[in-house]
Amino acid sequence: MIQVALLQTDIHFKEPLRNFETVGGLFEEAMAARQKPDVVILPEDWSCGFSQEMFHHMADFIEPEGGPSVSFLRDLARRHRVWVVGGSIGTQFSDGKMRNTTFLIDREGNIAGDYSKTHLYSDMDEDLPYSQGDRNAVFETEWGKVAFMICYDIRFCELSRGYALEGAEALIVTSNFPNPRLNHWKTLLTARAIENQMFVIACNRVGTSPMGSYFGHSLVIDPFGEILAEGGEKQEIVTAQVDFSAVKTIRETIHMFRDRQPHLYSRALLTPNTLQEERREALRRLSER
Ligand SMILES: NC(=O)CCC(=O)C(=O)O
């Protein structure tokens, strides 16, 4: 059984120092609770916000590997001896590529893994500066096997099914999911939990950015699809106890993984996405102008 704390923060666009202060304050509050968390989770782009403007001016937002945001979180993890899922941080890696990346930090402050957003939100031009992540790993922790999604990723059930087949017991989601799509948020996350028989632990932000406003409603959903905790629409810490043995219980009750028929599923799932090829071609032509 572990205790999770989701910091549902109000992110101030382009104001990292102010956001560090908010996260630092909420972190102390979470750690002072009677039930100390084992893992603290932050929203997507917790240190600077998410908007189209950002994707056209990345120099103002991007951090190098080991930059100030991840160093700040590693220090908090080490000081409080707690795991941290570092929301996401726009990071330029040593291969020169920029990615929207979540860092998993252990109790000693070491980076135990990272996940870069697979599905970039092209309707907001997120795919202009960023490269998609291509290492969709499941990570073994002292509390269970976990995998990650970032915001828009939750619309793509194939990714979470792959994680479940690789043994993930919990899907941790970090988000800037905006109004008016609360219905999508709750429905998609609940579906991901039920269809994969795993926990979904999803941290969303509140407040506003140039892109719009955010409804919060961070969620902890068990593998039966029951909501264990849900945030409101204000800045707050959402907590829940997560008992990973529930995954075994549901998987031994309804044998979905035994009954799958992958050879009968559409071959279209594996054929290349031609719409994406078209988008890449259009962007290439634009860059040549
Ligand atoms: N930050 C995001 O990926 C936004 C995604 C979104 O608005 C949606 O899926 O709806």
Short mmCIF file of C-alpha atoms and ligand atoms in Angstrom, two decimals:
data_model
loop_
_atom_site.label_atom_id
_atom_site.label_comp_id
_atom_site.label_asym_id
_atom_site.label_seq_id
_atom_site.Cartn_x
_atom_site.Cartn_y
_atom_site.Cartn_z
CA MET A 1 0.00 0.00 0.00
CA ILE A 2 1.42 3.40 -0.91
CA GLN A 3 0.28 6.96 -0.38
CA VAL A 4 0.24 9.24 -3.43
CA ALA A 5 0.02 13.05 -3.42
CA LEU A 6 -0.91 14.92 -6.59
CA LEU A 7 0.02 18.62 -6.59
CA GLN A 8 -2.78 20.21 -8.60
CA THR A 9 -1.04 23.54 -9.11
CA ASP A 10 -2.04 26.85 -10.66
CA ILE A 11 0.84 27.33 -13.13
CA HIS A 12 1.88 30.89 -13.98
CA PHE A 13 2.81 31.10 -17.64
CA LYS A 14 6.49 31.85 -18.24
CA GLU A 15 7.15 32.45 -14.51
CA PRO A 16 9.31 29.51 -13.39
CA LEU A 17 10.46 31.10 -10.13
CA ARG A 18 6.89 31.74 -9.05
CA ASN A 19 6.01 28.16 -9.97
CA PHE A 20 8.99 26.81 -8.02
CA GLU A 21 7.68 28.71 -5.00
CA THR A 22 4.18 27.21 -5.39
CA VAL A 23 5.51 23.68 -5.82
CA GLY A 24 7.97 24.09 -2.93
CA GLY A 25 5.15 25.29 -0.63
CA LEU A 26 2.73 22.51 -1.59
CA PHE A 27 5.51 19.96 -1.31
CA GLU A 28 6.25 20.97 2.30
CA GLU A 29 2.51 20.82 3.05
CA ALA A 30 2.20 17.34 1.52
CA MET A 31 5.19 16.06 3.50
CA ALA A 32 3.84 17.52 6.77
CA ALA A 33 0.60 15.52 6.48
CA ARG A 34 -0.13 12.76 8.99
CA GLN A 35 0.03 10.26 6.13
CA LYS A 36 3.36 11.08 4.45
CA PRO A 37 3.31 10.41 0.71
CA ASP A 38 5.56 7.81 -0.93
CA VAL A 39 5.29 9.56 -4.27
CA VAL A 40 4.52 13.17 -5.21
CA ILE A 41 3.23 13.90 -8.74
CA LEU A 42 3.19 17.22 -10.61
CA PRO A 43 1.30 18.36 -13.74
CA GLU A 44 2.66 18.65 -17.30
CA ASP A 45 4.89 21.72 -17.83
CA TRP A 46 4.60 22.59 -14.13
CA SER A 47 7.40 25.17 -14.23
CA CYS A 48 6.35 27.29 -17.22
CA GLY A 49 2.87 26.36 -18.55
CA PHE A 50 1.68 25.10 -21.95
CA SER A 51 0.56 27.21 -24.89
CA GLN A 52 0.93 27.68 -28.63
CA GLU A 53 3.11 30.76 -27.96
CA MET A 54 5.58 28.48 -26.24
CA PHE A 55 5.96 26.24 -29.29
CA HIS A 56 6.88 29.24 -31.46
CA HIS A 57 9.45 30.62 -28.96
CA MET A 58 11.05 27.56 -27.44
CA ALA A 59 14.29 29.35 -26.54
CA ASP A 60 12.37 31.08 -23.71
CA PHE A 61 11.23 27.77 -22.22
CA ILE A 62 13.56 24.91 -23.03
CA GLU A 63 15.97 23.55 -20.41
CA PRO A 64 19.09 21.44 -20.90
CA GLU A 65 19.28 17.96 -19.37
CA GLY A 66 19.84 18.46 -15.63
CA GLY A 67 18.46 22.02 -15.89
CA PRO A 68 16.96 24.11 -13.05
CA SER A 69 13.51 22.45 -12.92
CA VAL A 70 14.75 18.89 -12.65
CA SER A 71 17.50 19.90 -10.20
CA PHE A 72 14.88 21.60 -8.01
CA LEU A 73 12.79 18.38 -7.94
CA ARG A 74 15.79 16.13 -7.30
CA ASP A 75 16.67 18.27 -4.32
CA LEU A 76 13.10 18.03 -2.92
CA ALA A 77 13.09 14.23 -3.42
CA ARG A 78 16.45 13.82 -1.65
CA ARG A 79 15.55 16.16 1.20
CA HIS A 80 12.18 14.52 1.90
CA ARG A 81 13.18 10.95 0.91
CA VAL A 82 10.20 10.63 -1.39
CA TRP A 83 9.66 9.55 -5.01
CA VAL A 84 8.74 12.35 -7.41
CA VAL A 85 7.08 12.18 -10.82
CA GLY A 86 8.31 15.47 -12.19
CA GLY A 87 5.27 16.48 -14.23
CA SER A 88 6.94 17.36 -17.47
CA ILE A 89 9.78 19.66 -18.41
CA GLY A 90 10.63 20.86 -21.93
CA THR A 91 14.13 19.39 -22.25
CA GLN A 92 16.83 19.56 -24.90
CA PHE A 93 18.71 16.26 -24.85
CA SER A 94 22.31 15.56 -25.79
CA ASP A 95 21.15 14.37 -29.26
CA GLY A 96 20.04 18.00 -29.84
CA LYS A 97 16.34 17.06 -29.86
CA MET A 98 13.76 18.82 -27.71
CA ARG A 99 11.14 16.69 -25.97
CA ASN A 100 8.30 17.16 -23.49
CA THR A 101 9.61 14.88 -20.75
CA THR A 102 8.50 13.46 -17.40
CA PHE A 103 11.26 12.47 -14.98
CA LEU A 104 10.86 9.71 -12.39
CA ILE A 105 13.04 10.57 -9.38
CA ASP A 106 13.76 8.16 -6.52
CA ARG A 107 14.09 8.84 -2.78
CA GLU A 108 17.82 9.53 -3.14
CA GLY A 109 17.18 12.16 -5.79
CA ASN A 110 18.44 9.95 -8.63
CA ILE A 111 16.66 9.94 -11.98
CA ALA A 112 15.20 6.44 -12.14
CA GLY A 113 13.65 6.90 -15.58
CA ASP A 114 12.17 9.31 -18.03
CA TYR A 115 9.31 9.36 -20.49
CA SER A 116 8.87 11.81 -23.39
CA LYS A 117 5.39 12.57 -24.75
CA THR A 118 4.56 10.20 -27.61
CA HIS A 119 1.60 12.04 -29.14
CA LEU A 120 2.37 15.72 -29.68
CA TYR A 121 -0.66 18.01 -29.78
CA SER A 122 -0.38 19.23 -33.39
CA ASP A 123 -3.56 21.36 -33.09
CA MET A 124 -1.44 23.63 -30.84
CA ASP A 125 1.75 23.15 -32.93
CA GLU A 126 3.45 21.16 -30.20
CA ASP A 127 4.95 19.00 -32.94
CA LEU A 128 6.85 21.98 -34.44
CA PRO A 129 9.67 22.20 -31.90
CA TYR A 130 9.36 18.86 -30.15
CA SER A 131 10.38 15.38 -31.20
CA GLN A 132 8.17 12.61 -29.96
CA GLY A 133 9.42 10.18 -27.35
CA ASP A 134 10.23 6.75 -28.73
CA ARG A 135 11.12 4.77 -25.59
CA ASN A 136 7.82 3.84 -23.98
CA ALA A 137 9.18 1.95 -21.03
CA VAL A 138 7.58 0.38 -17.97
CA PHE A 139 9.58 1.20 -14.84
CA GLU A 140 10.04 -1.07 -11.84
CA THR A 141 9.85 0.84 -8.55
CA GLU A 142 9.84 -0.25 -4.90
CA TRP A 143 6.02 0.07 -4.99
CA GLY A 144 5.16 -1.57 -8.33
CA LYS A 145 5.50 -1.33 -12.11
CA VAL A 146 4.53 2.04 -13.56
CA ALA A 147 4.32 3.68 -16.96
CA PHE A 148 3.62 7.21 -18.08
CA MET A 149 1.48 9.31 -20.37
CA ILE A 150 1.46 13.07 -20.86
CA CYS A 151 -1.90 14.81 -21.42
CA TYR A 152 -2.95 14.30 -25.09
CA ASP A 153 -1.49 10.76 -24.89
CA ILE A 154 -4.58 9.63 -22.93
CA ARG A 155 -6.57 9.69 -26.20
CA PHE A 156 -4.42 6.86 -27.59
CA CYS A 157 -5.50 3.58 -26.03
CA GLU A 158 -2.84 1.61 -27.96
CA LEU A 159 -0.06 3.09 -25.81
CA SER A 160 -1.62 2.10 -22.48
CA ARG A 161 -2.51 -1.38 -23.78
CA GLY A 162 1.15 -1.87 -24.69
CA TYR A 163 2.14 -0.85 -21.17
CA ALA A 164 -0.36 -3.27 -19.62
CA LEU A 165 0.98 -6.11 -21.77
CA GLU A 166 4.46 -5.26 -20.51
CA GLY A 167 3.25 -5.62 -16.93
CA ALA A 168 2.42 -2.05 -15.86
CA GLU A 169 0.20 -1.93 -12.78
CA ALA A 170 -0.27 1.83 -12.73
CA LEU A 171 -0.42 4.48 -15.41
CA ILE A 172 0.75 7.89 -14.18
CA VAL A 173 -0.54 10.83 -16.22
CA THR A 174 0.63 14.44 -16.04
CA SER A 175 -1.51 17.06 -17.78
CA ASN A 176 -2.51 20.55 -18.82
CA PHE A 177 -5.98 19.34 -19.89
CA PRO A 178 -8.19 22.39 -20.56
CA ASN A 179 -11.82 23.41 -20.38
CA PRO A 180 -14.32 22.50 -21.73
CA ARG A 181 -13.19 18.88 -21.98
CA LEU A 182 -13.72 17.55 -18.44
CA ASN A 183 -15.99 14.88 -19.90
CA HIS A 184 -13.18 13.63 -22.16
CA TRP A 185 -10.71 13.67 -19.25
CA LYS A 186 -12.82 11.57 -16.91
CA THR A 187 -14.15 9.19 -19.56
CA LEU A 188 -10.78 8.51 -21.20
CA LEU A 189 -8.96 8.00 -17.90
CA THR A 190 -11.66 5.71 -16.53
CA ALA A 191 -11.60 3.70 -19.76
CA ARG A 192 -7.79 3.37 -19.62
CA ALA A 193 -8.12 1.98 -16.05
CA ILE A 194 -10.93 -0.49 -16.82
CA GLU A 195 -9.70 -1.75 -20.19
CA ASN A 196 -6.16 -2.36 -18.88
CA GLN A 197 -7.14 -3.40 -15.36
CA MET A 198 -4.63 -1.03 -13.80
CA PHE A 199 -4.52 2.07 -11.60
CA VAL A 200 -4.66 5.44 -13.32
CA ILE A 201 -3.13 8.28 -11.30
CA ALA A 202 -3.61 11.55 -13.19
CA CYS A 203 -2.47 15.02 -12.13
CA ASN A 204 -3.99 18.01 -13.94
CA ARG A 205 -3.42 21.71 -13.35
CA VAL A 206 -5.82 24.55 -12.55
CA GLY A 207 -5.74 28.27 -13.48
CA THR A 208 -5.25 29.83 -16.89
CA SER A 209 -2.66 30.14 -19.67
CA PRO A 210 -2.79 31.97 -23.04
CA MET A 211 -4.32 28.70 -24.30
CA GLY A 212 -7.35 28.81 -21.96
CA SER A 213 -8.43 27.65 -18.51
CA TYR A 214 -7.94 24.36 -16.73
CA PHE A 215 -10.40 22.41 -14.59
CA GLY A 216 -8.10 20.39 -12.30
CA HIS A 217 -10.07 17.26 -11.31
CA SER A 218 -6.91 15.26 -10.77
CA LEU A 219 -7.94 11.64 -10.41
CA VAL A 220 -6.89 8.40 -8.80
CA ILE A 221 -8.86 5.53 -10.34
CA ASP A 222 -8.54 1.89 -9.31
CA PRO A 223 -8.35 -1.07 -11.75
CA PHE A 224 -12.12 -1.63 -11.34
CA GLY A 225 -12.75 1.91 -12.61
CA GLU A 226 -13.74 3.27 -9.18
CA ILE A 227 -12.62 6.79 -8.35
CA LEU A 228 -10.53 6.76 -5.14
CA ALA A 229 -9.83 10.51 -5.12
CA GLU A 230 -10.77 13.49 -7.26
CA GLY A 231 -9.64 17.11 -7.08
CA GLY A 232 -11.84 20.16 -7.37
CA GLU A 233 -11.20 23.17 -9.62
CA LYS A 234 -8.81 25.03 -7.26
CA GLN A 235 -5.16 24.57 -6.37
CA GLU A 236 -4.90 21.69 -3.90
CA ILE A 237 -3.16 18.47 -2.95
CA VAL A 238 -5.11 15.36 -3.92
CA THR A 239 -4.17 12.24 -1.96
CA ALA A 240 -5.05 8.56 -2.04
CA GLN A 241 -3.87 5.19 -0.81
CA VAL A 242 -3.04 2.82 -3.64
CA ASP A 243 -2.96 -0.94 -3.03
CA PHE A 244 -1.28 -2.56 -6.01
CA SER A 245 -2.70 -5.99 -5.07
CA ALA A 246 -6.04 -4.80 -6.56
CA VAL A 247 -4.49 -5.28 -10.01
CA LYS A 248 -3.94 -9.00 -9.40
CA THR A 249 -7.45 -9.32 -7.96
CA ILE A 250 -9.23 -7.86 -11.02
CA ARG A 251 -6.95 -9.69 -13.47
CA GLU A 252 -7.79 -12.99 -11.72
CA THR A 253 -11.52 -12.18 -11.72
CA ILE A 254 -12.07 -11.05 -15.32
CA HIS A 255 -9.50 -12.77 -17.56
CA MET A 256 -9.30 -10.14 -20.30
CA PHE A 257 -5.62 -10.72 -20.96
CA ARG A 258 -6.27 -14.44 -21.51
CA ASP A 259 -9.16 -13.68 -23.87
CA ARG A 260 -7.49 -11.15 -26.17
CA GLN A 261 -7.50 -12.07 -29.90
CA PRO A 262 -4.70 -9.93 -31.36
CA HIS A 263 -4.59 -11.88 -34.64
CA LEU A 264 -8.16 -10.75 -35.35
CA TYR A 265 -7.62 -7.04 -34.72
CA SER A 266 -7.40 -4.68 -37.66
CA ARG A 267 -4.20 -4.64 -39.66
CA ALA A 268 -4.85 -0.89 -40.00
CA LEU A 269 -3.45 -0.53 -36.45
CA LEU A 270 -0.01 -1.33 -37.83
CA THR A 271 -0.12 0.54 -41.15
CA PRO A 272 1.72 3.88 -41.33
CA ASN A 273 -0.27 7.02 -40.52
CA THR A 274 -0.50 8.85 -43.86
CA LEU A 275 -2.12 11.94 -42.29
CA GLN A 276 1.04 12.41 -40.27
CA GLU A 277 3.18 12.08 -43.40
CA GLU A 278 1.05 14.88 -44.96
CA ARG A 279 1.56 17.12 -41.90
CA ARG A 280 5.33 16.55 -41.99
CA GLU A 281 5.42 17.39 -45.70
CA ALA A 282 3.37 20.59 -45.17
CA LEU A 283 5.71 21.69 -42.35
CA ARG A 284 8.76 20.96 -44.49
CA ARG A 285 7.34 23.12 -47.30
CA LEU A 286 6.60 25.94 -44.80
CA SER A 287 10.14 25.87 -43.43
CA GLU A 288 11.53 26.23 -46.94
CA ARG A 289 9.61 29.44 -47.62
N1 LIG B 1 -1.43 19.50 -23.19
C1 LIG B 1 -2.09 18.77 -24.06
O1 LIG B 1 -1.59 17.78 -24.56
C2 LIG B 1 -3.48 19.23 -24.40
C3 LIG B 1 -4.33 18.12 -24.96
C4 LIG B 1 -5.75 18.52 -25.12
O2 LIG B 1 -6.13 19.67 -24.98
C5 LIG B 1 -6.73 17.46 -25.45
O3 LIG B 1 -6.34 16.30 -25.65
O4 LIG B 1 -7.94 17.78 -25.51
#
